[in-house]
Coordinates of C-alpha atoms in Angstrom, one line a residue:
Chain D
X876 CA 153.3 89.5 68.2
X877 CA 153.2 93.0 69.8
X878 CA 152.4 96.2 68.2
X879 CA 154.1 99.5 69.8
X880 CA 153.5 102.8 69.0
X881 CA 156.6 104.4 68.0
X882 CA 155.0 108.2 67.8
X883 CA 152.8 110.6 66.1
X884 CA 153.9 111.3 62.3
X885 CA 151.5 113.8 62.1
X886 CA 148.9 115.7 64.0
X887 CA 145.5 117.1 63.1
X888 CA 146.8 120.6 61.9
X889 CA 149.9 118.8 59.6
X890 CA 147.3 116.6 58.2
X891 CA 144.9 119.8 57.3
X892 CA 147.8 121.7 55.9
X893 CA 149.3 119.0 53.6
X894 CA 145.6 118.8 52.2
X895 CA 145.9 122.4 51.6
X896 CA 149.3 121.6 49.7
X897 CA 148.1 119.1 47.7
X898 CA 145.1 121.0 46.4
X899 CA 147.1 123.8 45.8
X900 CA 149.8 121.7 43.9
X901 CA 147.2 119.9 42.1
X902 CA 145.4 123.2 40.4
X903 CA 148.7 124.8 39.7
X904 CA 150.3 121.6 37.7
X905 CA 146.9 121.4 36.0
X906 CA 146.3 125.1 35.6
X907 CA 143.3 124.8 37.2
X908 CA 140.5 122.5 37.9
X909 CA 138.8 121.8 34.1
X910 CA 138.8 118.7 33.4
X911 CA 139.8 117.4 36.9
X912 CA 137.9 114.6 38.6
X913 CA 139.0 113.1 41.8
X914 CA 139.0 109.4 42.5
X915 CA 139.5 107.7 46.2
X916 CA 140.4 104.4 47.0
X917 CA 138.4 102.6 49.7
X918 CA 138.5 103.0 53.0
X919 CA 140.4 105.8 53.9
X920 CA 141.5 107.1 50.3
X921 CA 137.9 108.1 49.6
X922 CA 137.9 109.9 52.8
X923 CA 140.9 112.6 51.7
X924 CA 139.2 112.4 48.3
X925 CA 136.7 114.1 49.7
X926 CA 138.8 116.8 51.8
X927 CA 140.5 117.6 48.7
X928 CA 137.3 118.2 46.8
X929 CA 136.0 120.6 49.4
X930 CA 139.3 122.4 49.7
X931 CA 139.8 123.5 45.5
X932 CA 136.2 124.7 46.0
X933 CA 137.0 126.9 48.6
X934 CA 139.8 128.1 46.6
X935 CA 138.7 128.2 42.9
X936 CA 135.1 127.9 43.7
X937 CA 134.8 125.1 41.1
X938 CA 133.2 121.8 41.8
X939 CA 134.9 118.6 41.2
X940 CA 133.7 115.3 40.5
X941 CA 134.4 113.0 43.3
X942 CA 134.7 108.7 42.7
X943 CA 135.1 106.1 45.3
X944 CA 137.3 103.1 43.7
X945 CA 137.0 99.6 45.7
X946 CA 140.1 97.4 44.9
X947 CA 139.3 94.4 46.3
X948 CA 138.6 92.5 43.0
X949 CA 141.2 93.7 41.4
X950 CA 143.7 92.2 43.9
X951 CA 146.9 90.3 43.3
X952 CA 147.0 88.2 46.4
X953 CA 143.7 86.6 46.7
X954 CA 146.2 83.0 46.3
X955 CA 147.9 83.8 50.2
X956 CA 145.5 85.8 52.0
X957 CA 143.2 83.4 54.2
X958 CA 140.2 85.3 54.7
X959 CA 137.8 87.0 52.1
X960 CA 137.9 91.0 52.4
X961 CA 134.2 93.0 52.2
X962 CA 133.7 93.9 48.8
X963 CA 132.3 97.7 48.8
X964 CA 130.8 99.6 46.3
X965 CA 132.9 101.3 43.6
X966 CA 130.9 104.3 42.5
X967 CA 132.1 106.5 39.6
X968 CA 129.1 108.1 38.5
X969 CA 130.7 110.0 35.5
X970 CA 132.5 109.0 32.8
X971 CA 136.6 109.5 32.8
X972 CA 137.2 109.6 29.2
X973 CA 139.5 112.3 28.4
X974 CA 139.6 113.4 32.4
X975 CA 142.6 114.2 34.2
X976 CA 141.7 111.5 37.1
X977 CA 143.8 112.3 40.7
X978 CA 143.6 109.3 42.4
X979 CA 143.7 109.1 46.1
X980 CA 144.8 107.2 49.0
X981 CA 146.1 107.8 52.6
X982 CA 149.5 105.3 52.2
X983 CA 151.7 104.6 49.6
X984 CA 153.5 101.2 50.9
X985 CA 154.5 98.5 48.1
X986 CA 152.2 100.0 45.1
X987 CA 150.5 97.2 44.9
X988 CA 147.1 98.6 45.9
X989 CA 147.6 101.4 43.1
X990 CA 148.5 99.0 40.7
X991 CA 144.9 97.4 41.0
X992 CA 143.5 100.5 40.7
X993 CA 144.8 101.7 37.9
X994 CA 143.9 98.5 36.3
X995 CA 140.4 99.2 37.6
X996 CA 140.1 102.9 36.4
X997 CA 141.0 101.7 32.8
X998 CA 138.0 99.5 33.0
X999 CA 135.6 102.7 33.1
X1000 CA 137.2 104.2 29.8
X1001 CA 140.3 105.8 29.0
X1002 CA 141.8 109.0 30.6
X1003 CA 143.6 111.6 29.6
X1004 CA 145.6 110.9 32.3
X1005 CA 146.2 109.7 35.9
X1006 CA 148.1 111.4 39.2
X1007 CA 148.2 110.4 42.3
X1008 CA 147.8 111.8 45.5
X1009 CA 148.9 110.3 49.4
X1010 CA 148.9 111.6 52.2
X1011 CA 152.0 109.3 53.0
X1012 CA 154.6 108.2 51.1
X1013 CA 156.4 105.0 53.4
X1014 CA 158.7 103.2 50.9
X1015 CA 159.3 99.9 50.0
X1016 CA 158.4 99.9 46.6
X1017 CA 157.9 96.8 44.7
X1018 CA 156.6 98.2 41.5
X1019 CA 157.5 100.9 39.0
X1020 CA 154.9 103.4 40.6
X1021 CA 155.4 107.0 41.8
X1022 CA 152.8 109.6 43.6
X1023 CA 152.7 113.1 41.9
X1024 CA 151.5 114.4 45.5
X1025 CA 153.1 113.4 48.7
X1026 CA 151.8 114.7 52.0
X1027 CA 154.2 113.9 54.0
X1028 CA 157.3 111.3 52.9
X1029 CA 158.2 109.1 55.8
X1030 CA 161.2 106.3 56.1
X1031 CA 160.5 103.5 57.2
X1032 CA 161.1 99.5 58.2
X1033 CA 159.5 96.4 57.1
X1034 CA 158.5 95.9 60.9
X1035 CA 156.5 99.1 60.8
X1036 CA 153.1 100.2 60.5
X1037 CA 151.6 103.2 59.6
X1038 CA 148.1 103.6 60.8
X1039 CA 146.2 107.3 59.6
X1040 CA 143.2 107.8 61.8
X1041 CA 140.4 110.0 60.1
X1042 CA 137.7 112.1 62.0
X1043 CA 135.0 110.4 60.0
X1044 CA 136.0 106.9 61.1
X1045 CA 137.9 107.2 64.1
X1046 CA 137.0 110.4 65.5
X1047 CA 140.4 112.1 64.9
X1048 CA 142.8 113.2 62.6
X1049 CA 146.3 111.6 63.0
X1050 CA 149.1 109.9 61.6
X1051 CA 150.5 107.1 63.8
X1052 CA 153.9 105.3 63.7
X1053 CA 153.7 101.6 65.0
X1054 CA 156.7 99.0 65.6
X1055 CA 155.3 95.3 65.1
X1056 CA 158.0 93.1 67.7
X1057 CA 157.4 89.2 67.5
X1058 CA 157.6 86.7 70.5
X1059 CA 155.1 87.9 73.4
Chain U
X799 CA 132.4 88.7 58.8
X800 CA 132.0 86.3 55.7
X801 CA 130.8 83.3 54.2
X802 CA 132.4 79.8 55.5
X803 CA 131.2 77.4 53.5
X804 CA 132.3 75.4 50.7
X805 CA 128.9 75.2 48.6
X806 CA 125.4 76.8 48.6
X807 CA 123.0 74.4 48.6
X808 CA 119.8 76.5 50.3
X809 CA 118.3 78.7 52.1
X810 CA 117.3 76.5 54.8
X811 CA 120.8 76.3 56.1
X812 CA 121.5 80.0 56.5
X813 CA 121.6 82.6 59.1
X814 CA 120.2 85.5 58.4
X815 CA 123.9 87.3 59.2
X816 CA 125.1 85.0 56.4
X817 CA 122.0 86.2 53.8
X818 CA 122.9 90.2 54.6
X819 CA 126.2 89.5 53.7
X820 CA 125.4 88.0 50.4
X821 CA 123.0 90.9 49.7
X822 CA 125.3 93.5 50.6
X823 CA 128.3 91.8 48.2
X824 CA 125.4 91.6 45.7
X825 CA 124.6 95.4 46.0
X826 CA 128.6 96.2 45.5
X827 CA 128.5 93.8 42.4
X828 CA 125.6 95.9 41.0
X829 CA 127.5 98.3 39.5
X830 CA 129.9 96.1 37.9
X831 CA 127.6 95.6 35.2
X832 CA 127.2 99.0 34.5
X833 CA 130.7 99.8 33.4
X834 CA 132.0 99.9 29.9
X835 CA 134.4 96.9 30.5
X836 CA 131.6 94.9 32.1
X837 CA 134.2 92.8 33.6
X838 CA 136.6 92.2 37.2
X839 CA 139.3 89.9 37.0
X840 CA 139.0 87.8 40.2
X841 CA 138.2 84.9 39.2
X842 CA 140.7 84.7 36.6
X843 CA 142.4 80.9 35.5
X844 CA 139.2 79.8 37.6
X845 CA 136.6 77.1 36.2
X846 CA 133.0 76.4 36.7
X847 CA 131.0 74.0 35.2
X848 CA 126.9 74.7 34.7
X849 CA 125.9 71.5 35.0
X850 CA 121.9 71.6 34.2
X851 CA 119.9 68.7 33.9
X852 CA 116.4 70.5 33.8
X853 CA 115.5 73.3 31.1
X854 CA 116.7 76.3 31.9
X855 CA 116.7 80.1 30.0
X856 CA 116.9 82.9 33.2
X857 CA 119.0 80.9 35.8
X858 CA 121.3 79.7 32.8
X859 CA 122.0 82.8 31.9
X860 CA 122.4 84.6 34.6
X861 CA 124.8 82.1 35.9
X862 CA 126.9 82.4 33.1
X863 CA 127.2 86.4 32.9
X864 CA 128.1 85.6 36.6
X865 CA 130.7 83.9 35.6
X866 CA 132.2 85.7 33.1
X867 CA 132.0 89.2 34.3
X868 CA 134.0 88.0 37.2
X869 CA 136.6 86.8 34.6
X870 CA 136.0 82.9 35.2
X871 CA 136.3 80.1 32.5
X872 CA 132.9 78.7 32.4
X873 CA 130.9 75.8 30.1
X874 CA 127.6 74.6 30.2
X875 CA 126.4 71.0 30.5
X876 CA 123.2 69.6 29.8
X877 CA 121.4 66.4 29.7
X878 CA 120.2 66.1 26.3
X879 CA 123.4 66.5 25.0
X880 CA 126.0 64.6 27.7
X881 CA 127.0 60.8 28.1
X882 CA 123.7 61.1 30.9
X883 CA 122.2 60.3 27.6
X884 CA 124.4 57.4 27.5
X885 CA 123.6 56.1 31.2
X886 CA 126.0 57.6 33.4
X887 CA 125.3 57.9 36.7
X888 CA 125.4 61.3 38.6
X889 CA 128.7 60.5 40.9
X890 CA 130.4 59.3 37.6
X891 CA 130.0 62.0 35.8
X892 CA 130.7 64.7 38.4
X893 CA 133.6 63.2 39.3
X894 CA 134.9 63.3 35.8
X895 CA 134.5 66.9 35.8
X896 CA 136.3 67.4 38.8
X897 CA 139.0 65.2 37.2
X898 CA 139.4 67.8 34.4
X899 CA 140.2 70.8 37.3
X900 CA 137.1 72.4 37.7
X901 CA 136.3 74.7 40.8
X902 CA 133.0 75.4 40.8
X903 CA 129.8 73.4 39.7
X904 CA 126.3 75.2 39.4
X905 CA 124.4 72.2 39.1
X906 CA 120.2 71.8 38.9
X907 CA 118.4 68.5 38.8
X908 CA 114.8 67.5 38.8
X909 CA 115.6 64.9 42.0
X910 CA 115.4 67.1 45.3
X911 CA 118.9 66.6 47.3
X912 CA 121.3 65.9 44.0
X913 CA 123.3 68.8 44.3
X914 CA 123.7 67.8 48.0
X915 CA 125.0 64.1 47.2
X916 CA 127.8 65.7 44.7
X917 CA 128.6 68.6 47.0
X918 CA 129.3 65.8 49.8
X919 CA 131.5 64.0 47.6
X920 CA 133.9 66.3 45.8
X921 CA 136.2 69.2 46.1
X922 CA 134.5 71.5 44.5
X923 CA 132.1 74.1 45.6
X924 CA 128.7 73.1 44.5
X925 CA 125.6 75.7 43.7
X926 CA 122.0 74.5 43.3
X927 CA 120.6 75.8 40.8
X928 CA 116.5 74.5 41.7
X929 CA 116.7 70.5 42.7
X930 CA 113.3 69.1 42.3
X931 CA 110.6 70.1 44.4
X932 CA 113.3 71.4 47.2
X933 CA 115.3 74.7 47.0
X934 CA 116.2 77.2 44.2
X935 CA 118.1 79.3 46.6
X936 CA 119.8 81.7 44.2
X937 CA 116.3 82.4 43.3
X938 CA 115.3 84.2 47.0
X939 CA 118.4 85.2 47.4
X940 CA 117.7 87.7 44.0
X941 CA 113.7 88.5 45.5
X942 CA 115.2 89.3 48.9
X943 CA 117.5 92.0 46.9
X944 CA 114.8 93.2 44.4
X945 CA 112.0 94.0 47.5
X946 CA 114.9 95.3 49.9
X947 CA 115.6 97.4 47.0
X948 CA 111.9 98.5 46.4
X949 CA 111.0 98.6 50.2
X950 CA 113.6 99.8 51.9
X951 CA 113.6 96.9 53.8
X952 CA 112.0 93.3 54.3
X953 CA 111.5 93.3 58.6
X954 CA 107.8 93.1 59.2
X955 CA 106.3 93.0 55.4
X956 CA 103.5 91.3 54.5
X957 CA 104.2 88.8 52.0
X958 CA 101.8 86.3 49.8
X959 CA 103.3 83.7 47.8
X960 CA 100.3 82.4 45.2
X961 CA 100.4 79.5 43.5
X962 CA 101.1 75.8 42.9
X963 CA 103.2 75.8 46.1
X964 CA 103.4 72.0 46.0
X965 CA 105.9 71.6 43.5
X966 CA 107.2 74.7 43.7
X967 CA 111.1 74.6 44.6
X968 CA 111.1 78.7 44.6
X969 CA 108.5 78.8 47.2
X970 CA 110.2 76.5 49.9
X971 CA 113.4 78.9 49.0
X972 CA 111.6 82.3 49.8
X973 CA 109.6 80.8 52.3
X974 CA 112.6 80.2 54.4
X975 CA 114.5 83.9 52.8
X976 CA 111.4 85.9 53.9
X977 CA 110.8 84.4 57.1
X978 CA 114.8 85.3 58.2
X979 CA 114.7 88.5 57.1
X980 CA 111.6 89.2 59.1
X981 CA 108.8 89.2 56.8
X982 CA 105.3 87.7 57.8
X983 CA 104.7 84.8 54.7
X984 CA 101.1 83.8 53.6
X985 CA 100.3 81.3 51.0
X986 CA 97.5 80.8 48.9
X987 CA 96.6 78.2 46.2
X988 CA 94.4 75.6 45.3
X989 CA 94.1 72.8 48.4
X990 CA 95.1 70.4 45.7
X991 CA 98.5 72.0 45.5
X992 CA 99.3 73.0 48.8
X993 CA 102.1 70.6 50.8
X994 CA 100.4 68.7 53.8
X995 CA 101.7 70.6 57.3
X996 CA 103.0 73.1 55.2
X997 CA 101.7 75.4 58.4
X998 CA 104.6 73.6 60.2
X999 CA 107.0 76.1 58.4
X1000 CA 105.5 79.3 60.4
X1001 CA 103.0 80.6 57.5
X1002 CA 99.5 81.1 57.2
X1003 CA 97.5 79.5 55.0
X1004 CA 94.4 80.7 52.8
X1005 CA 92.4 80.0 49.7
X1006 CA 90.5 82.8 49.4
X1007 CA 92.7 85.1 47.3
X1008 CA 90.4 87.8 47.6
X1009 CA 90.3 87.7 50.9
X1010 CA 94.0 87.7 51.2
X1011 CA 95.3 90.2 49.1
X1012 CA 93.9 93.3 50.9
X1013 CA 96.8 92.9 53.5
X1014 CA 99.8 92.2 51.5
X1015 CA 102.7 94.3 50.9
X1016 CA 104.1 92.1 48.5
X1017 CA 102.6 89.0 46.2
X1018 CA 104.7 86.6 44.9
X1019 CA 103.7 85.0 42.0
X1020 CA 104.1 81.3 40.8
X1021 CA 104.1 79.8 37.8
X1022 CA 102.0 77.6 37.5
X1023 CA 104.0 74.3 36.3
X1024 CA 102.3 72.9 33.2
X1025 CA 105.2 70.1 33.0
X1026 CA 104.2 69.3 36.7
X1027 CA 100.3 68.9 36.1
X1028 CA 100.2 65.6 35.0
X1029 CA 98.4 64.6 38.1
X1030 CA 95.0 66.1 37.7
X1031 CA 95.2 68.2 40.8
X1032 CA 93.7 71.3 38.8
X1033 CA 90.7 70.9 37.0
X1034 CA 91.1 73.5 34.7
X1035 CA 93.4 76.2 33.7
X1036 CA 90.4 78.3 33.4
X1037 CA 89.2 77.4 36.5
X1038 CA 92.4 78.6 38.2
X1039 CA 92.5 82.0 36.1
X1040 CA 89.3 82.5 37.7
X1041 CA 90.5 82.0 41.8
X1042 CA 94.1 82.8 41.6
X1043 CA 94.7 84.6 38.9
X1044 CA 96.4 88.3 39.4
X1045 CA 94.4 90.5 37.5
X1046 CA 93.9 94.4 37.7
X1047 CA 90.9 94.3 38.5
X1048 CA 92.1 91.6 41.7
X1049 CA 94.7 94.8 42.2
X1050 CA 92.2 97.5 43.2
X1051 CA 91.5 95.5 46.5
X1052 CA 94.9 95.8 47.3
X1053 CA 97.3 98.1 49.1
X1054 CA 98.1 101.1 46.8
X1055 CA 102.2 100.6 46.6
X1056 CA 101.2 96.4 46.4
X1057 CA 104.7 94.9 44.8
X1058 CA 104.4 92.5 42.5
X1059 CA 107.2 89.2 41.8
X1060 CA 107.2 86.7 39.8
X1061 CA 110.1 84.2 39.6
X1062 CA 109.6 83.7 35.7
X1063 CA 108.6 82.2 33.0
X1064 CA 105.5 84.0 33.0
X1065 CA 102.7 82.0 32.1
X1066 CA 100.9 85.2 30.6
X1067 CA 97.0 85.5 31.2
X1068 CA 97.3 82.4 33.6
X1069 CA 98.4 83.2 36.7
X1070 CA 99.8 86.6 36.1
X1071 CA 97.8 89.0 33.7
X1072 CA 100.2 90.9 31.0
X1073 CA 98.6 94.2 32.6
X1074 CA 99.7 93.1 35.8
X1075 CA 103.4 91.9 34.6
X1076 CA 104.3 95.1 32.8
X1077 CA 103.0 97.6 35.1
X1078 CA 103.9 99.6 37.2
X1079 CA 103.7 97.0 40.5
X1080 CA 106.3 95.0 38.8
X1081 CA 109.9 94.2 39.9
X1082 CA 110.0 91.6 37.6
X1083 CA 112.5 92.3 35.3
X1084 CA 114.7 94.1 38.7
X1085 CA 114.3 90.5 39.7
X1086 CA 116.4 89.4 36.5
X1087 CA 118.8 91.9 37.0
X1088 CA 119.7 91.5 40.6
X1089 CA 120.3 87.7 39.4
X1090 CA 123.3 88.1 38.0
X1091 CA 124.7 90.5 40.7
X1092 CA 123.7 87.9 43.3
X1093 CA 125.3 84.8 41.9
X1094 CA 128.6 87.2 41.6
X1095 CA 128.4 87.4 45.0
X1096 CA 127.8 83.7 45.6
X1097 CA 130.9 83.1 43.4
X1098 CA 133.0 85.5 45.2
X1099 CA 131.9 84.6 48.7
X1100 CA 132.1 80.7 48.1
X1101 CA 135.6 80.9 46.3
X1102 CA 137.6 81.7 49.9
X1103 CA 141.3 82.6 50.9
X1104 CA 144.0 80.3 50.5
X1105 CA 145.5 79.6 54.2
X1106 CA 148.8 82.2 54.2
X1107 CA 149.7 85.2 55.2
X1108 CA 147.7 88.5 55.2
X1109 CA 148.6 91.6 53.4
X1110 CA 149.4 94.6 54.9
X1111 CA 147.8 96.6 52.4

């Protein structure tokens, strides 16, 4: 199996302005930020979480709660994966009761991943209710499950991988097409 | 990096790469218990078995809420009221378990090596629970958390582990745990209950409590094991309050910031004065806590991937 890289989806200033969207879309469909609170879904998710936290302070100068939300025991394939994934720490240290939650992640593939957090969100109480927010939207659907807050939508094949580098991980900001081919 | 093995069966066995990863799992399964749905669904349509042949309140417990708030389907077995009564040998009735489905036995027995002889001969993943006078692993496992917790950190601590040390399956445990992870381990007792070439095991040795303590970062408190004691190695309970009894007044020879553990039942004003227990040097009741987030961890590192294919996502 080789992996190719088939180009950059998006570059460190695309990435910084569809954050600056997002935020922007976010306080406008919720006429503001009261009652907001911002979940991110490990390891990546919580990352743009983050950026989108810091970005409706600068604009509205209001201060978010921010969640991290790890999936892992929550998952639905545990029965045909053959290694066991690093649990991390799920920290939502307020309550989301009667919050607007804006969940986060970097790519919105199958849903699947979503689904388990939602499932893990209700488990902390019961909010109001619950967006979400990705920084890619790549297709391929195999539940009922929409984002409210796309960053960039873009089509693609089963034999593709998107791979979103972050500064704080991997010491840059970009959005990466890959091709997987089989054989050598 | 995780855990390949089917069961957990002690300390002794483990590298200290393998022990980090169970405290770090432990520290994500923490918060679990805090939630208002104390309760994950991985281990769902899974079925343990808490097979206990010894008396058991803490390690019982905490197994169970284990169990449970990672969704499993869990019972509890004991001697007193199983066909053991009836003369059924060990294998038998383990493999009748397994014969019923079951993935996961916690098992503790009072003969050192029992939960090894099942875990060679079935399916299922097997967790000591204390055998005899051998290992109570999930019991260090818990005291590593608790003082990494308190301390920062266990590389290069002082620690002194009091007590009947003899017949104590929690000391051989934390021996082995502390040493791993670093820690410099001192034991002190009466020579009557100290193992012969126990020295072999890398610790020091002393009977002088007072003349220990002054060092220590930590002490480790045993209980002394009245249902062990039919031997007439202590003369007197009173005797032993006297030498190794952990007493404030002991305390103000110690290090300021001195933590104190004890693996429970607390034998109070024996070998751990009430004072001493509730105050403010305690971790004890961390020590219960940090139980049930540890034996999560054991369940979900133990419980493995199914050979397949890996997710994207």
């Amino acid at each position: 199996m080789t992996i190719k890289e088939k180009g950059t989806v998006m570059d460190e200033i695309q990435i910084k302005r569809a954050i600056a969207r997002i935020s922007h879309e976010i306080l406008e469909r919720n006429k503001g930020a009261e009652n907001l609170v911002i979940i991110g879904i490990r390891a990546r998710g919580d990352v743009f979480a983050k950026r989108i936290k810091d970005q409706i302070k600068m604009i509205e100068s209001v201060d978010v709660p921010i969640g991290v939300l790890d999936i892992t025991l929550y998952r639905d394939d545990f029965t045909s994966i053959d290694y066991m994934p690093v649990v991390g720490k799920t920290e939502i240290p307020f309550n989301v009761s009667g919050k607007i939650v804006v969940l986060v992640d970097d790519v919105l593939y199958t849903g699947r991943t979503v689904r388990a957090a939602l499932d893990e969100i209700i488990d902390f109480g019961r909010p109001k209710e619950i967006q979400l927010a990705v920084l890619v939207d790549r297709g391929h659907r195999e539940l009922p499950i929409r984002p409210d807050y796309i960053g960039k939508n873009v089509p693609t094949s089963d034999n593709e991988l998107v791979d979103v580098k972050i500064k704080e991980v991997d010491g840059e900001d970009r959005v990466i097409l890959r091709e997987v081919k089989d054989g050598a | 990096m995780e855990l390949k093995r089917k069961d957990l069966l002690g300390i002794e066995e483990l590298s200290r790469e393998e022990i980090e990863i169970i405290l770090e799992t432990a520290e994500s399964m923490k918060e679990i218990s805090e939630r208002a749905i104390r309760k994950v669904p991985y281990l769902r349509g899974k079925t343990v078995v808490n097979l206990f042949f010894e008396a058991s309140t803490r390690t019982l417990a905490s197994f169970a809420l284990a169990e449970k708030r990672l969704s499993a389907d869990s019972f509890n077995l004991s001697s007193s009221s199983s066909s053991v009564l009836k003369g059924e040998t060990l294998l038998d009735t383990a493999r009748n378990l397994e014969a019923m489905k079951i993935d996961f036995v916690v098992m503790r027995h009072s003969m050192s090596g029992a939960p090894h002889f099942i875990a060679e001969r079935l399916e299922a993943s097997v967790i000591n629970a204390g055998d005899g006078t051998h290992e109570h692993p999930t019991q260090a496992l818990l005291d590593l958390l608790s003082l990494k917790e308190r301390l920062g950190g266990i590389e290069g601590k002082k620690v002194l582990i009091v007590g009947d040390i003899l017949h104590s399956r929690v000391a051989r445990s934390n021996i082995w745990a502390f040493e791993k992870m670093g820690a410099e381990v001192s034991l002190c007792g009466p020579p009557t209950l100290m193992p012969y070439k126990i020295e072999n095991m890398d610790v020091e040795v002393t009977y002088d409590l007072n003349e220990a303590i002054p060092d220590m970062d930590v002490i480790y408190v045993l209980r002394i094991q009245k249902e062990r004691q039919k031997g007439g190695l202590l003369p007197s309970l009173r005797e032993y309050i006297e030498l190794f009894g952990i007493t404030p007044e002991r305390l103000e020879i110690a290090k300021k910031d001195v933590v104190i553990m004890h693996p429970g039942p607390i034998n109070r004003g024996i070998e751990l004065d009430p004072r001493v227990a509730d105050g403010d040097h305690s971790i004890i009741l961390n020590q219960v806590t940090n139980g049930v987030a540890v034996r999560m961890a054991i369940l979900y590192l133990l419980s493995g991937g199914k050979s397949g294919e890996i997710a994207e996502e």
